[in-house]
Coordinates of C-alpha atoms in Angstrom, one line a residue:
Chain A
M765 CA 228.5 60.2 -61.4
A766 CA 226.2 60.1 -58.4
K767 CA 223.3 61.7 -60.2
Y768 CA 223.1 58.6 -62.3
M769 CA 222.6 56.5 -59.2
T770 CA 219.4 55.7 -57.4
L771 CA 219.0 53.8 -54.1
L772 CA 215.8 52.4 -52.9
W773 CA 216.1 51.6 -49.2
G774 CA 214.5 50.9 -45.9
S775 CA 215.4 52.5 -42.5
G776 CA 217.3 50.3 -40.1
S777 CA 217.8 47.5 -42.6
P778 CA 221.5 46.4 -42.2
P779 CA 221.8 45.4 -45.9
C780 CA 220.6 48.9 -47.0
W781 CA 222.9 50.5 -44.4
R782 CA 226.0 48.7 -45.9
V783 CA 225.3 50.2 -49.3
M784 CA 224.9 53.7 -47.8
I785 CA 228.2 53.5 -45.9
A786 CA 229.9 52.3 -49.1
L787 CA 228.5 55.2 -51.1
E788 CA 229.6 57.7 -48.4
E789 CA 233.1 56.2 -48.3
K790 CA 233.5 56.4 -52.0
N791 CA 232.4 60.1 -52.0
L792 CA 229.2 59.4 -53.9
Q793 CA 226.9 61.7 -52.0
G794 CA 224.1 63.3 -54.0
Y795 CA 222.7 60.1 -55.4
N796 CA 218.9 59.9 -55.9
Q797 CA 217.2 58.0 -53.1
K798 CA 213.8 56.8 -52.1
L799 CA 213.1 55.7 -48.6
L800 CA 210.4 52.9 -48.7
S801 CA 208.4 51.7 -45.8
L802 CA 209.1 48.1 -44.9
E803 CA 206.0 48.1 -42.6
K804 CA 203.8 49.2 -45.5
L805 CA 205.4 46.5 -47.7
E806 CA 206.4 49.1 -50.2
H807 CA 209.3 46.8 -51.2
K808 CA 206.8 44.4 -52.6
S809 CA 205.2 47.0 -54.9
K810 CA 204.9 46.4 -58.6
E811 CA 207.3 49.2 -59.3
L812 CA 210.1 47.6 -57.3
L813 CA 209.3 44.0 -58.4
A814 CA 209.6 45.1 -62.0
I815 CA 213.3 45.8 -61.6
N816 CA 214.0 43.4 -58.7
P817 CA 211.9 40.1 -58.9
R818 CA 213.0 39.2 -55.3
G819 CA 211.4 42.4 -54.0
Q820 CA 214.3 43.1 -51.6
L821 CA 215.8 46.3 -50.4
P822 CA 218.3 47.7 -51.1
T823 CA 217.8 48.1 -54.8
F824 CA 220.5 50.1 -56.4
K825 CA 220.7 51.5 -60.0
H826 CA 223.8 52.9 -61.6
G827 CA 222.8 53.8 -65.2
D828 CA 221.3 50.6 -66.6
N829 CA 223.0 48.4 -64.0
V830 CA 220.6 47.2 -61.3
L831 CA 221.9 45.4 -58.2
S832 CA 219.9 44.3 -55.2
E833 CA 222.4 42.3 -53.2
S834 CA 224.2 44.6 -50.7
Y835 CA 227.5 42.8 -50.9
A836 CA 227.4 43.0 -54.7
V837 CA 226.8 46.7 -54.6
C838 CA 229.8 47.2 -52.2
F839 CA 232.1 45.2 -54.4
Y840 CA 230.8 47.0 -57.5
L841 CA 231.3 50.4 -56.1
E842 CA 234.8 49.7 -54.8
S843 CA 235.7 48.3 -58.2
Q844 CA 234.2 51.0 -60.3
F845 CA 235.5 53.9 -58.1
K846 CA 238.8 52.3 -57.0
S847 CA 240.7 55.6 -56.8
Q848 CA 237.9 57.7 -55.4
G849 CA 237.4 58.2 -51.6
T850 CA 238.5 55.5 -49.2
K851 CA 240.4 52.5 -50.6
L852 CA 238.2 49.7 -49.2
I853 CA 240.3 46.6 -50.2
P854 CA 243.8 46.6 -48.6
D855 CA 246.8 45.5 -50.7
G856 CA 248.7 43.3 -48.3
P857 CA 247.8 39.6 -48.7
A858 CA 247.4 38.9 -45.0
E859 CA 245.1 41.9 -44.4
Q860 CA 243.2 41.1 -47.6
A861 CA 242.7 37.4 -46.6
L862 CA 241.4 38.5 -43.2
M863 CA 239.1 41.1 -44.8
Y864 CA 237.5 38.6 -47.2
Q865 CA 237.1 36.0 -44.4
R866 CA 235.4 38.4 -42.0
M867 CA 233.2 39.8 -44.7
F868 CA 231.7 36.4 -45.4
E869 CA 231.5 35.4 -41.7
G870 CA 229.6 38.6 -41.5
L871 CA 226.7 36.9 -43.4
T872 CA 226.5 34.3 -40.6
F873 CA 226.6 37.0 -37.9
Y874 CA 223.7 38.8 -39.6
E875 CA 221.8 35.6 -40.0
K876 CA 222.2 34.7 -36.3
L877 CA 220.7 38.1 -35.5
N878 CA 217.6 37.3 -37.6
V879 CA 216.8 33.9 -36.2
R880 CA 216.6 35.2 -32.7
N881 CA 218.1 32.0 -31.3
K882 CA 219.9 33.6 -28.4
E883 CA 222.3 30.8 -27.8
A884 CA 223.6 30.9 -31.3
L885 CA 223.8 34.6 -31.2
V886 CA 225.9 34.5 -28.0
T887 CA 228.3 32.0 -29.6
E888 CA 228.6 34.3 -32.6
L889 CA 229.1 37.5 -30.5
R890 CA 231.8 35.7 -28.5
L891 CA 233.6 34.8 -31.7
W892 CA 233.6 38.5 -32.9
E893 CA 234.6 39.7 -29.4
G894 CA 237.6 37.3 -29.6
Y895 CA 238.5 38.5 -33.1
L896 CA 238.6 42.1 -32.0
Q897 CA 240.5 41.2 -28.8
K898 CA 243.2 39.5 -30.9
L899 CA 243.7 42.5 -33.1
G900 CA 244.1 44.9 -30.2
S901 CA 242.6 48.3 -29.3
G902 CA 241.5 50.7 -32.0
S903 CA 241.7 48.1 -34.7
Y904 CA 239.2 47.7 -37.5
L905 CA 237.9 44.2 -38.4
A906 CA 240.7 43.3 -40.8
G907 CA 243.5 45.3 -39.2
P908 CA 244.7 48.9 -39.1
S909 CA 242.5 50.2 -41.9
F910 CA 238.8 50.6 -42.5
T911 CA 237.8 48.1 -45.2
L912 CA 234.8 46.4 -46.9
A913 CA 234.7 44.1 -43.8
D914 CA 233.7 47.1 -41.7
V915 CA 231.3 48.4 -44.3
V916 CA 229.3 45.1 -44.3
V917 CA 229.6 44.0 -40.7
F918 CA 229.2 47.3 -38.8
P919 CA 225.4 47.6 -39.5
T920 CA 225.0 44.3 -37.7
V921 CA 227.1 45.5 -34.8
G922 CA 225.1 48.7 -34.7
T923 CA 221.9 46.7 -34.6
V924 CA 222.9 44.5 -31.7
F925 CA 223.7 47.6 -29.6
R926 CA 220.5 49.2 -30.7
F927 CA 218.7 46.2 -29.2
G928 CA 220.5 46.7 -25.9
L929 CA 223.6 44.5 -26.0
S930 CA 225.8 45.2 -23.0
P931 CA 229.1 46.8 -23.7
E932 CA 230.2 45.6 -20.3
R933 CA 229.8 42.0 -21.3
Y934 CA 231.2 42.6 -24.8
P935 CA 233.8 45.3 -24.2
K936 CA 235.7 44.9 -27.5
L937 CA 232.5 45.0 -29.5
G938 CA 231.5 48.0 -27.5
E939 CA 234.8 49.7 -28.2
Y940 CA 234.5 49.0 -31.9
H941 CA 231.0 50.3 -31.9
N942 CA 232.1 53.5 -30.2
L943 CA 235.0 54.0 -32.6
L944 CA 232.9 53.5 -35.8
K945 CA 229.7 55.3 -34.8
E946 CA 231.6 58.6 -35.0
R947 CA 233.0 57.9 -38.5
P948 CA 231.5 60.4 -41.0
S949 CA 230.2 57.8 -43.4
I950 CA 228.4 56.0 -40.5
R951 CA 227.0 59.2 -38.9
A952 CA 225.7 60.3 -42.3
S953 CA 223.9 57.0 -42.9
W954 CA 222.6 56.4 -39.4
P955 CA 219.0 55.0 -39.6
P956 CA 216.6 58.0 -39.5
H957 CA 214.1 56.3 -37.3
W958 CA 216.8 55.5 -34.7
L959 CA 217.6 59.2 -34.6
E960 CA 213.9 60.0 -34.0
S961 CA 213.7 57.6 -31.0
P962 CA 217.3 57.2 -29.8
K963 CA 216.4 54.4 -27.3
G964 CA 215.9 51.0 -28.9
L965 CA 214.3 47.9 -27.5
D966 CA 216.1 46.0 -24.8
T967 CA 215.7 42.5 -26.2
L968 CA 219.5 41.7 -26.1
K969 CA 220.4 43.3 -22.8
D970 CA 220.7 40.1 -20.9
I971 CA 222.7 38.0 -23.3
Chain B
M552 CA 253.1 28.9 -55.0
A553 CA 250.7 26.0 -54.9
K554 CA 253.0 24.0 -52.6
Y555 CA 252.3 26.6 -49.9
M556 CA 248.6 25.9 -50.2
T557 CA 246.5 23.4 -48.4
L558 CA 242.9 22.6 -48.8
L559 CA 240.8 20.6 -46.4
W560 CA 237.6 19.6 -48.1
G561 CA 234.6 17.2 -48.3
S562 CA 233.4 15.4 -51.4
G563 CA 230.1 16.8 -52.9
S564 CA 230.1 19.9 -50.7
P565 CA 229.3 22.8 -53.0
P566 CA 231.3 25.3 -51.0
C567 CA 234.4 23.1 -51.3
W568 CA 233.8 22.6 -55.0
R569 CA 233.8 26.3 -55.5
V570 CA 237.3 26.6 -54.1
M571 CA 238.6 23.7 -56.2
I572 CA 237.2 25.2 -59.4
A573 CA 238.8 28.5 -58.6
L574 CA 242.2 26.8 -57.8
E575 CA 242.0 25.0 -61.2
E576 CA 241.1 28.2 -63.1
K577 CA 244.0 30.1 -61.6
N578 CA 246.4 27.3 -62.6
L579 CA 247.1 26.4 -59.0
Q580 CA 247.1 22.6 -59.3
G581 CA 249.5 20.8 -57.0
Y582 CA 248.3 22.2 -53.8
N583 CA 248.2 20.0 -50.7
Q584 CA 244.9 18.6 -49.9
K585 CA 243.1 16.4 -47.4
L586 CA 239.7 14.9 -48.1
L587 CA 237.8 14.7 -44.9
S588 CA 234.7 12.6 -44.3
L589 CA 231.7 14.6 -43.5
E590 CA 229.9 11.5 -42.5
K591 CA 232.5 10.7 -39.9
L592 CA 232.3 14.4 -38.7
E593 CA 236.1 14.8 -39.4
H594 CA 235.4 18.5 -39.9
K595 CA 234.6 18.7 -36.2
S596 CA 237.9 17.3 -35.2
K597 CA 240.2 19.1 -32.8
E598 CA 242.8 19.6 -35.5
L599 CA 240.4 21.5 -37.7
L600 CA 238.6 23.4 -35.0
A601 CA 242.1 24.7 -33.9
I602 CA 242.4 26.7 -37.1
N603 CA 238.7 27.1 -37.9
P604 CA 236.5 27.6 -34.9
R605 CA 233.3 27.2 -36.9
G606 CA 234.4 23.7 -38.0
Q607 CA 233.4 24.1 -41.6
L608 CA 234.8 22.9 -44.8
P609 CA 236.5 24.1 -46.9
T610 CA 239.4 25.3 -44.9
F611 CA 242.1 26.8 -47.0
K612 CA 245.6 27.8 -46.0
H613 CA 248.0 29.9 -48.1
G614 CA 251.1 30.4 -46.0
D615 CA 249.9 31.8 -42.7
N616 CA 246.6 33.0 -44.1
V617 CA 243.6 30.8 -43.3
L618 CA 240.3 31.2 -44.9
S619 CA 237.2 29.1 -44.4
E620 CA 234.5 30.9 -46.3
S621 CA 234.3 29.7 -49.9
Y622 CA 233.5 33.1 -51.4
A623 CA 236.3 34.6 -49.5
V624 CA 238.8 32.1 -50.9
C625 CA 237.5 32.7 -54.5
F626 CA 237.9 36.5 -54.1
Y627 CA 241.3 36.1 -52.5
L628 CA 242.7 33.8 -55.2
E629 CA 241.5 36.1 -58.0
S630 CA 243.0 39.1 -56.3
Q631 CA 246.3 37.4 -55.4
F632 CA 246.8 35.7 -58.8
K633 CA 245.1 38.3 -61.0
S634 CA 247.3 37.8 -64.1
Q635 CA 247.5 34.0 -63.8
G636 CA 245.1 31.5 -65.4
T637 CA 241.5 32.6 -66.2
K638 CA 240.6 36.3 -65.5
L639 CA 237.6 35.7 -63.3
I640 CA 236.3 39.3 -62.9
P641 CA 235.4 41.0 -66.2
D642 CA 236.3 44.7 -66.8
G643 CA 233.1 46.0 -68.3
P644 CA 230.9 47.7 -65.7
A645 CA 227.7 46.0 -67.0
E646 CA 229.1 42.5 -67.0
Q647 CA 230.8 43.2 -63.6
A648 CA 227.5 44.4 -62.1
L649 CA 225.7 41.3 -63.3
M650 CA 228.5 39.0 -62.1
Y651 CA 228.4 40.4 -58.6
Q652 CA 224.6 40.3 -58.5
R653 CA 224.5 36.7 -59.6
M654 CA 227.3 35.7 -57.2
F655 CA 225.3 36.9 -54.2
E656 CA 222.0 35.6 -55.5
G657 CA 223.9 32.3 -55.7
L658 CA 223.9 32.2 -51.9
T659 CA 220.1 32.2 -51.8
F660 CA 220.0 29.5 -54.5
Y661 CA 222.3 27.3 -52.4
E662 CA 220.3 28.0 -49.3
K663 CA 217.0 27.0 -51.0
L664 CA 218.7 23.7 -51.9
N665 CA 219.5 23.0 -48.3
V666 CA 216.1 23.8 -46.8
R667 CA 214.4 21.2 -49.0
N668 CA 211.3 23.4 -49.3
K669 CA 210.4 22.3 -52.8
E670 CA 208.1 25.2 -53.6
A671 CA 210.8 27.8 -52.7
L672 CA 213.4 25.8 -54.7
V673 CA 211.1 25.7 -57.8
T674 CA 210.6 29.5 -57.6
E675 CA 214.4 29.9 -57.4
L676 CA 215.1 27.5 -60.3
R677 CA 212.6 29.4 -62.4
L678 CA 214.4 32.6 -61.7
W679 CA 217.7 31.2 -62.8
E680 CA 216.1 29.5 -65.9
G681 CA 214.8 33.0 -66.8
Y682 CA 218.2 34.6 -66.3
L683 CA 219.8 32.1 -68.6
Q684 CA 217.1 32.4 -71.2
K685 CA 217.5 36.2 -71.3
L686 CA 221.3 35.8 -72.0
G687 CA 220.8 33.4 -74.9
S688 CA 222.4 30.1 -75.8
G689 CA 225.9 29.3 -74.8
S690 CA 226.2 32.1 -72.3
Y691 CA 227.7 32.0 -68.9
L692 CA 225.9 33.5 -65.9
A693 CA 227.2 37.0 -66.3
G694 CA 227.6 37.1 -70.1
P695 CA 230.1 35.8 -72.7
S696 CA 232.9 34.9 -70.3
F697 CA 233.3 32.4 -67.5
T698 CA 233.5 34.5 -64.2
L699 CA 233.4 34.1 -60.5
A700 CA 229.6 33.9 -60.8
D701 CA 230.1 30.5 -62.5
V702 CA 232.7 29.4 -60.1
V703 CA 230.4 29.9 -57.1
V704 CA 227.0 29.0 -58.6
F705 CA 227.9 26.0 -60.8
P706 CA 228.3 23.6 -57.8
T707 CA 224.7 24.3 -56.9
V708 CA 223.6 23.6 -60.5
G709 CA 225.6 20.4 -60.5
T710 CA 224.0 19.4 -57.3
V711 CA 220.4 19.9 -58.5
F712 CA 221.0 17.7 -61.6
R713 CA 222.8 15.1 -59.4
F714 CA 219.5 14.9 -57.5
G715 CA 217.6 14.3 -60.7
L716 CA 216.4 17.7 -61.8
S717 CA 214.7 17.4 -65.2
P718 CA 216.6 19.1 -68.1
E719 CA 213.3 18.9 -70.1
R720 CA 211.6 21.1 -67.5
Y721 CA 214.5 23.4 -67.0
P722 CA 216.1 23.4 -70.5
K723 CA 218.3 26.5 -70.1
L724 CA 219.8 25.2 -66.8
G725 CA 220.3 21.8 -68.5
E726 CA 222.1 23.5 -71.4
Y727 CA 224.3 25.5 -68.9
H728 CA 225.0 22.3 -67.0
N729 CA 226.1 20.5 -70.1
L730 CA 228.3 23.3 -71.2
L731 CA 230.1 23.7 -68.0
K732 CA 230.5 20.0 -66.9
E733 CA 233.0 19.5 -69.8
R734 CA 235.1 22.5 -68.7
P735 CA 238.5 21.2 -67.5
S736 CA 238.4 23.0 -64.1
I737 CA 235.0 21.4 -63.4
R738 CA 235.9 17.9 -64.7
A739 CA 239.1 18.0 -62.6
S740 CA 237.2 18.9 -59.5
W741 CA 234.1 16.7 -60.0
P742 CA 233.1 15.1 -56.6
P743 CA 234.9 11.8 -56.4
H744 CA 232.0 9.9 -54.8
W745 CA 229.8 11.0 -57.7
L746 CA 232.3 9.4 -60.1
E747 CA 232.2 6.2 -58.1
S748 CA 228.4 6.0 -58.3
P749 CA 227.4 8.0 -61.3
K750 CA 223.7 7.9 -60.6
G751 CA 222.4 10.1 -57.8
L752 CA 219.2 10.2 -55.9
D753 CA 216.0 11.2 -57.7
T754 CA 214.7 13.5 -55.0
L755 CA 214.3 16.5 -57.4
K756 CA 213.0 14.6 -60.5
D757 CA 209.4 15.8 -60.2
I758 CA 209.8 19.4 -59.5

């Protein structure tokens, strides 16, 4: 199936990373892909705008189906390949409720990252630190299994640590980051330009 | 089941309206509810903050499960009550892809409504007008059946017309609005303060 799939993506973009993690978890390696340069505005090219009027990355094609919203791609892949690879939506009502809740709070977390309002970001980070603390060591975001909540939120967590967040000040987030960064799907999709220069900026080191 | 459910909500809030439509479509009438006053900041009360640290409406409880993200509640209800009431996620891959895509674009639509940047809102409205035009008359947002895309996006469409959007300038959106506003789930959940004063503000009449 993966040969009928194409992903247009940008390196270090959390929405693109979500889709790449989902593809790995569903054993869909071998899809076609094109890495576009966000700096060169290649995502605003005529070619891309023709299939995606908003000119966003990721843009994902599966046969004739085109999706450009990262959450939409994740839900679609889980639904279309339910019995393949990792089961990303748990069955139990309580774990499922928590998973959906955290997934959508994840949009706020990502947004707070973008606005660069440090106070709002600190409030947000403390909320997530508290969520992880409540679940106990070694837990994923919605409980004992890796779910869609981790698929969509991990790229934001990876980004805050890339920008120097202190694991001493946010120990539970640090532990979660360490646990997940060794996961095969996440290693396989790690942003290539982060691999090239392993040290990121330090903009978040003091918060 | 519905007697174990409680919804805290505000009148005219599109996120709350989404949840109420989903509850109606899944035949979950008879849930407990409490209408809070957004003007009086009742959603920032200690009672609400204790179960929902973000102090947002809606807040929805089902037994011990608490959800406060409207999309999360809609997904949760569809998943927990799959075979009850309206089937809100279509089976076909193409219709499903379109549904997920439009659902998440719906977040951008709602956001553009809030920022009151008229130019960005016009661009957005034209996109949706085009989507509906392509699908043809009498269609829902993801094709021939009413889906989660309609559940989450209709409240935004209802709001733009409440604020005076011209159905002459946006005829497909006007047609969609007319089709859906007579749907039982939407009539049953129509914002009560809109019923009290049927004429809204005219802030969007010239765009």
